[in-house]
Short mmCIF file of C-alpha atoms in Angstrom, two decimals:
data_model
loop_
_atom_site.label_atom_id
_atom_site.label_comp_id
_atom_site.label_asym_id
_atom_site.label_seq_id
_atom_site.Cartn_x
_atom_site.Cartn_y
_atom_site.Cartn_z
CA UNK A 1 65.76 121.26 137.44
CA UNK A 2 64.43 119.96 134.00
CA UNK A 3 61.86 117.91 133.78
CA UNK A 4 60.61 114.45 131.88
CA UNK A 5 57.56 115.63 129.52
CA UNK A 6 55.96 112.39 128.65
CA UNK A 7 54.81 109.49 130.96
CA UNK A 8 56.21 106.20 129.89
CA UNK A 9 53.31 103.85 131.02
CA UNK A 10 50.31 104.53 133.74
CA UNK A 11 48.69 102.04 136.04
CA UNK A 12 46.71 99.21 133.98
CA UNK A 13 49.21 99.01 131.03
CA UNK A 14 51.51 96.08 130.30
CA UNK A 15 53.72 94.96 127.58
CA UNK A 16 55.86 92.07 126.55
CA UNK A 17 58.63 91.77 129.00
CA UNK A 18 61.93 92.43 127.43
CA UNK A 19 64.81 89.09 127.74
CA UNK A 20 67.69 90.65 130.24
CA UNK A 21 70.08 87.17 130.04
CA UNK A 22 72.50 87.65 127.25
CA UNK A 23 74.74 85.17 128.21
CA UNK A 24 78.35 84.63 129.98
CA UNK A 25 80.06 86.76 127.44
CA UNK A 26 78.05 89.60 128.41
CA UNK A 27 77.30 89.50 131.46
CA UNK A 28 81.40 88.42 132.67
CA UNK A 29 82.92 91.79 131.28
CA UNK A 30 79.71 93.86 133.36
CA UNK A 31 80.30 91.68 136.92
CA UNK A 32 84.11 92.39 136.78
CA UNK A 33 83.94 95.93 136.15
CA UNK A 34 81.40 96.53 138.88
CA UNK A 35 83.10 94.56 141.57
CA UNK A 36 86.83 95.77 140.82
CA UNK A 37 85.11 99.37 141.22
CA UNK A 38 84.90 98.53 145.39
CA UNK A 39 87.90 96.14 145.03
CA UNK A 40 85.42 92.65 145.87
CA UNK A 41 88.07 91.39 143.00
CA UNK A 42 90.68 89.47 144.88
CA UNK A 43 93.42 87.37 143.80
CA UNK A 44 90.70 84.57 143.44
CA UNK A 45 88.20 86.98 142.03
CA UNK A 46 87.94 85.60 138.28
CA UNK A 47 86.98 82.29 140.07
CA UNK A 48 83.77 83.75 141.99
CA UNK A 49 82.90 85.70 139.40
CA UNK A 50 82.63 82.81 137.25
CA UNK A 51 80.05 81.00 139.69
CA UNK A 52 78.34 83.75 139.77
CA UNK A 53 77.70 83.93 136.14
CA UNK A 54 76.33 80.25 136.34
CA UNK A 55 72.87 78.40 136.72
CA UNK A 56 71.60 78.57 139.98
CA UNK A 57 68.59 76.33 140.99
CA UNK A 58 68.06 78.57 144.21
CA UNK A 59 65.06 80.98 143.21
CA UNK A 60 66.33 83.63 145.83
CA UNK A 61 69.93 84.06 144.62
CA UNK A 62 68.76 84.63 141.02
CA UNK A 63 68.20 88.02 139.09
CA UNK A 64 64.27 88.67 137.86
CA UNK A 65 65.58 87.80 134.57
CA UNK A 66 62.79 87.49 132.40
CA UNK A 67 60.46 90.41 133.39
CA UNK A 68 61.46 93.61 133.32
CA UNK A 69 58.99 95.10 135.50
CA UNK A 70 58.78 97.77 137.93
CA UNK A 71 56.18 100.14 137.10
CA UNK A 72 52.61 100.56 137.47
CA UNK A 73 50.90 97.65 136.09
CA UNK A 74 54.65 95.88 135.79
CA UNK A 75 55.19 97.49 132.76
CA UNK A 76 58.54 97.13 132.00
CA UNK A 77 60.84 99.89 130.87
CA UNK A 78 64.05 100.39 128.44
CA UNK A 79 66.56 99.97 130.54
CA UNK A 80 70.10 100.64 128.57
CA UNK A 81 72.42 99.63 131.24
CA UNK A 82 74.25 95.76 131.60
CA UNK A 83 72.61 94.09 134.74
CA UNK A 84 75.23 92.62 137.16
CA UNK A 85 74.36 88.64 137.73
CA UNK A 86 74.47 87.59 140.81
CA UNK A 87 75.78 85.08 142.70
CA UNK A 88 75.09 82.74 146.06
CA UNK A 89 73.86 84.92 148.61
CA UNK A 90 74.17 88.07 147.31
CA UNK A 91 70.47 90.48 146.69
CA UNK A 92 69.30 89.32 143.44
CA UNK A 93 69.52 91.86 140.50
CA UNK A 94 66.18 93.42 139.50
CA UNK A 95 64.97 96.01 136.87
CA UNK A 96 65.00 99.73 137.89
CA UNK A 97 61.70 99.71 136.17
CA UNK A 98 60.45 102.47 133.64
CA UNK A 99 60.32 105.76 136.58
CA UNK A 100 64.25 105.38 137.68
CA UNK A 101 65.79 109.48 136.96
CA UNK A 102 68.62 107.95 136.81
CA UNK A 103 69.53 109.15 132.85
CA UNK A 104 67.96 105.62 131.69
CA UNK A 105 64.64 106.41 131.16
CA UNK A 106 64.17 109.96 130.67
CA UNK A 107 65.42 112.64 133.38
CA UNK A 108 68.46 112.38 135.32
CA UNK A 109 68.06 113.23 138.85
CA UNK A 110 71.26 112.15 140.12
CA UNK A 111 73.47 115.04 139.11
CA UNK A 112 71.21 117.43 140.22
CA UNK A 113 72.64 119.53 143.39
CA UNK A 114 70.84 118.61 146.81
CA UNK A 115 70.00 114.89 145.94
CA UNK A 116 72.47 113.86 148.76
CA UNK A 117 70.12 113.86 151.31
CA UNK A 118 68.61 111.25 154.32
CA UNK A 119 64.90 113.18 154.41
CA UNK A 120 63.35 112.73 151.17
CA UNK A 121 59.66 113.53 152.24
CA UNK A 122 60.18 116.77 150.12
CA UNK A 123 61.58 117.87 146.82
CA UNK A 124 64.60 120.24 146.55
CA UNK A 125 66.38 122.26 143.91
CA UNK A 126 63.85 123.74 141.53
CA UNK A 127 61.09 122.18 143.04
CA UNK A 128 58.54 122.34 146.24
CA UNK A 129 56.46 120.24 147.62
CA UNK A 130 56.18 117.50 150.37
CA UNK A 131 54.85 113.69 149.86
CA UNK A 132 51.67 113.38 152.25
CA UNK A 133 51.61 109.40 153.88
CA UNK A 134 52.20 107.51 157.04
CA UNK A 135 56.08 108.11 158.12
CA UNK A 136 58.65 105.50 157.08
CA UNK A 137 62.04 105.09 157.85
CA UNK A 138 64.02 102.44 156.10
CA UNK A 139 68.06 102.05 156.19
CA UNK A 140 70.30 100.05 153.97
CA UNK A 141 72.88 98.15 154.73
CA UNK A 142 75.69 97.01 152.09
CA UNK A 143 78.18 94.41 152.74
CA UNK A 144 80.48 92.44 150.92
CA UNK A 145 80.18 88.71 151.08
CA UNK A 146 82.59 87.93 148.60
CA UNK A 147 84.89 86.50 151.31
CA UNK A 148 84.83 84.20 154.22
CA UNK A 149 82.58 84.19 156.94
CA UNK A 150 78.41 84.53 156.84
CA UNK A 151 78.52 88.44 158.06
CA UNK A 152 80.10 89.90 155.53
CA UNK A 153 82.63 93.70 155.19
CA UNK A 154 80.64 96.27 155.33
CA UNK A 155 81.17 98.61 152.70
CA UNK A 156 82.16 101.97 154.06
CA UNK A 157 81.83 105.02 151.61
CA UNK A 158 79.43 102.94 148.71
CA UNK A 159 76.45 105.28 147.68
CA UNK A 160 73.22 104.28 148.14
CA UNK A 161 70.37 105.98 145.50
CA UNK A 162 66.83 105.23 146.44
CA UNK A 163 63.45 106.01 145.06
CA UNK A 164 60.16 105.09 145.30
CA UNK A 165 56.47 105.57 144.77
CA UNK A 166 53.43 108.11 146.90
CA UNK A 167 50.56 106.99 148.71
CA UNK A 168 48.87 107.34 145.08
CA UNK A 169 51.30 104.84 143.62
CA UNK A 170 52.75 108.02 141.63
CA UNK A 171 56.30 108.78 141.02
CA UNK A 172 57.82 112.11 140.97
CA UNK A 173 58.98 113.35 138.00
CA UNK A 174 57.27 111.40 135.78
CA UNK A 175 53.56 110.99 137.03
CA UNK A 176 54.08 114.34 138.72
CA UNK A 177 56.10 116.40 136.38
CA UNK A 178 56.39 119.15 139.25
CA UNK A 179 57.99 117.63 141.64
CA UNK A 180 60.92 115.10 142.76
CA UNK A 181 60.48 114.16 145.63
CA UNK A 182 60.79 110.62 147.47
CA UNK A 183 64.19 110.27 145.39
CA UNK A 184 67.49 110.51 147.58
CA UNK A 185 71.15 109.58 147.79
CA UNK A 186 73.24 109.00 150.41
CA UNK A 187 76.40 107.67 151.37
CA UNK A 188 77.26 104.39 153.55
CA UNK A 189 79.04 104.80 156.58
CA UNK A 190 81.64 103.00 158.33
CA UNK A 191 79.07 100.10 159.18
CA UNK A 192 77.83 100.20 155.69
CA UNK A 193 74.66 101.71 156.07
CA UNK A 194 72.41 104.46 154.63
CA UNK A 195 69.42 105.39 156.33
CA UNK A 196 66.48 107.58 154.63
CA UNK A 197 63.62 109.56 156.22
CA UNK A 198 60.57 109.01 154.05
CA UNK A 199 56.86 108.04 153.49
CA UNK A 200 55.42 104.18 153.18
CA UNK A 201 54.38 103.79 149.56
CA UNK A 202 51.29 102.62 148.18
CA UNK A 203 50.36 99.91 146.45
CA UNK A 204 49.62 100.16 142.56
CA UNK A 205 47.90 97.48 140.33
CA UNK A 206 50.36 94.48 139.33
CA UNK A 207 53.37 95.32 141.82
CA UNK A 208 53.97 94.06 145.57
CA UNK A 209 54.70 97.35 147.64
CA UNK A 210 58.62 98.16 147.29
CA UNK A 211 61.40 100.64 146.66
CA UNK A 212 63.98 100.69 144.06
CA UNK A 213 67.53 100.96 145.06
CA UNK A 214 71.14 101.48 142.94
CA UNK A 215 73.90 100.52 144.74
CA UNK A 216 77.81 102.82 143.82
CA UNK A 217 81.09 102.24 144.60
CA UNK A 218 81.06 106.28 145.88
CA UNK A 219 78.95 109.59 145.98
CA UNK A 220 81.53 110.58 142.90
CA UNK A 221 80.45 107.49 141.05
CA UNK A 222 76.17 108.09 141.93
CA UNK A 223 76.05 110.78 139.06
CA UNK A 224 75.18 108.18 136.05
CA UNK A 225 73.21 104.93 136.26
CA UNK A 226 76.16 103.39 134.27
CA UNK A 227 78.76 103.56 137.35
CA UNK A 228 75.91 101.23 139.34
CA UNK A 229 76.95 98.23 140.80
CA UNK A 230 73.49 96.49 141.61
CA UNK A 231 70.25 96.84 141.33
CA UNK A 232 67.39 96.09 143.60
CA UNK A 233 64.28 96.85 145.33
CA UNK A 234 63.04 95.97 149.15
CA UNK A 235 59.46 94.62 149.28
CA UNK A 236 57.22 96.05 152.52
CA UNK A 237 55.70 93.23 154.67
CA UNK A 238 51.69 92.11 154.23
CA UNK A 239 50.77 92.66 157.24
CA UNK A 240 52.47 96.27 157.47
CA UNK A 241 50.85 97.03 154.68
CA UNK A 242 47.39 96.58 155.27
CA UNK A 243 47.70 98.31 158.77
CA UNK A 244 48.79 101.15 156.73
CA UNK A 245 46.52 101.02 153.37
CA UNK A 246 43.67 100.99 156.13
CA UNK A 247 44.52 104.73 156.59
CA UNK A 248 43.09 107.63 155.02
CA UNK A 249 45.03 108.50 151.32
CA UNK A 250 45.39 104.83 150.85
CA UNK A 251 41.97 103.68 149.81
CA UNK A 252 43.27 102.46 146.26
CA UNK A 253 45.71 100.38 147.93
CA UNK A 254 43.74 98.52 149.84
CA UNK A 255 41.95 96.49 146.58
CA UNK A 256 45.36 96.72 144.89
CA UNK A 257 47.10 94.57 147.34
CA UNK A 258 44.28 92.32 147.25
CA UNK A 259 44.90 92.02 144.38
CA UNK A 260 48.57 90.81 144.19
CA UNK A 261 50.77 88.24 145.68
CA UNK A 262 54.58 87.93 146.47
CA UNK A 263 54.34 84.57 144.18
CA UNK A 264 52.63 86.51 141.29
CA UNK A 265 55.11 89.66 141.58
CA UNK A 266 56.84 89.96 138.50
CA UNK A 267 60.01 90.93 140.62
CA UNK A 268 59.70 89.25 143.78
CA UNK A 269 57.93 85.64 142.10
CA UNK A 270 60.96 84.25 141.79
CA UNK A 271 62.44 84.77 145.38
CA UNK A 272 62.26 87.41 147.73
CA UNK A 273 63.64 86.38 151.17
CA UNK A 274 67.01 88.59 150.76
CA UNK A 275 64.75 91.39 149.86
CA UNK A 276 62.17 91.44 152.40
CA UNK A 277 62.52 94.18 154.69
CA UNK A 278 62.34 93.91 158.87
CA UNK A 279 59.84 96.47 159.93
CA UNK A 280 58.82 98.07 163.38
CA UNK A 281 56.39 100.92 164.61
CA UNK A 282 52.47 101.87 163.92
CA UNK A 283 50.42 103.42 162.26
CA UNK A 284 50.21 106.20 164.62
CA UNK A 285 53.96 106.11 165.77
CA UNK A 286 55.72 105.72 161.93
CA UNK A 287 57.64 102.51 160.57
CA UNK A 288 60.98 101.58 160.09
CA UNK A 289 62.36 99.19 157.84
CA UNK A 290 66.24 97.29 157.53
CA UNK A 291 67.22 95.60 154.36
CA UNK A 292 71.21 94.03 154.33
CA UNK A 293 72.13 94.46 150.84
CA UNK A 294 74.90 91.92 150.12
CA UNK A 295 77.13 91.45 147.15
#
């Protein structure tokens, strides 16, 4: 497996964020493609998408438009791929932020044999190692709410890629050249759901704890960032969080989080209650975490 040689941004750095709203006529052509990839297009398709290209004045149905963040100290990161809008109720749209693999920024980990996997404690291929943290298990679950009723279709056979920091608040195969681990795909089942074995991740300076997700219409599809159909990330719970920065391997977290709000998140400021995750366990035990991802 190749590997990224320079680091694009380390904790403490910021720049300008980068505008992501380029209007109807761009964003129209992106939102049809996407959905017609799963078939949410129906006969009165054109219609949603259209509301869903429109002002909202709910903060939690809206993308994180105008800050491109993601990274350690919310540095913000090219990202060369159209952003689906969203509309009502579905998981707002978010940055995949400047440490992706996805072919966007640098490396490409996503057609690299053995990324299809649920445990993603370790890295694979080329590389060896294993992330060191308090266990976390957190599952997916994708559903289309393009039609009637609240619930939503779960969507069987979508592929699910998810990444996200170590206990250090480093990310494979950028921070740690070496290695790419925490970074796995998987595939929904018939209940719409992907479920990954990992690590909790820590908490680095500017950036609520989270984990980045790309949403596919199919394994076949999760080999190029440019087949995605959403973009998002799940924020960790407060109180989980501190139980588990308390720990040893955490220490940095522990003023970090202090040190940053859910309000002054440069993702989650502007609404976060489709993204926060339901958690369960101990410190001693593990956690798990559920997210529904609907679109």
């Amino acid at each position: 497996m190749s590997t990224h040689s320079t680091t694009p941004g380390r904790p403490g750095e910021h720049e300008e964020p980068e505008p992501h709203d380029l209007g109807l006529s761009h964003d129209l052509p992106t939102l049809l493609n996407r959905r017609h990839a799963i078939g949410l297009l129906t006969a009165g398709g054109l219609v949603a998408a259209l509301a869903a290209c429109s002002p909202t004045t709910n903060a939690n149905d809206i993308a994180s438009t105008g800050a491109p963040t993601g990274g350690p100290g919310g540095r913000g990161a090219p990202d060369d791929t159209s952003q689906a809008d969203v509309g009502d109720g579905e998981i707002p749209e978010e940055t995949n932020g400047p440490y992706p693999a996805d072919g966007t920024n640098g490396p490409n980990i996503l057609t690299t044999t053995g990324v299809v996997r649920s445990d993603i404690t370790t890295s694979f291929g080329d590389s060896s190692g294993t992330a060191e943290g308090i266990p976390l298990t957190f599952s997916l679950t994708v559903v289309d709410v393009s039609g009637d009723g609240d619930a939503g279709t779960p969507v069987a056979g979508a592929a699910v890629y998810a990444w996200h920091c170590d206990r250090e608040g480093k990310y494979s195969m950028y921070d740690i050249t070496d290695q790419n681990y925490l970074r796995g795909v998987q595939e929904a089942d018939a209940d719409g759901k992907v479920t990954f074995t990992s690590i909790f991740p820590a908490c680095y300076p500017g950036r609520w704890p989270h984990i980045h997700f790309e949403v596919y219409p199919s394994l076949e599809d999760a080999t190029s960032a440019t087949n995605r159909m959403r973009t998002s990330q799940l924020a960790l719970p407060q109180a989980v969080s501190e139980a588990v920065y308390a720990t040893a391997g955490y220490e940095q977290s522990v003023a970090n989080l202090q040190g940053v709000t859910l309000d002054s998140d440069m993702v989650f400021s502007d609404g976060y209650a489709l993204q926060m995750a339901k958690t369960s366990g101990s410190v001693s035990q593990g956690y798990t975490a559920t997210l529904r991802v609907p679109g």
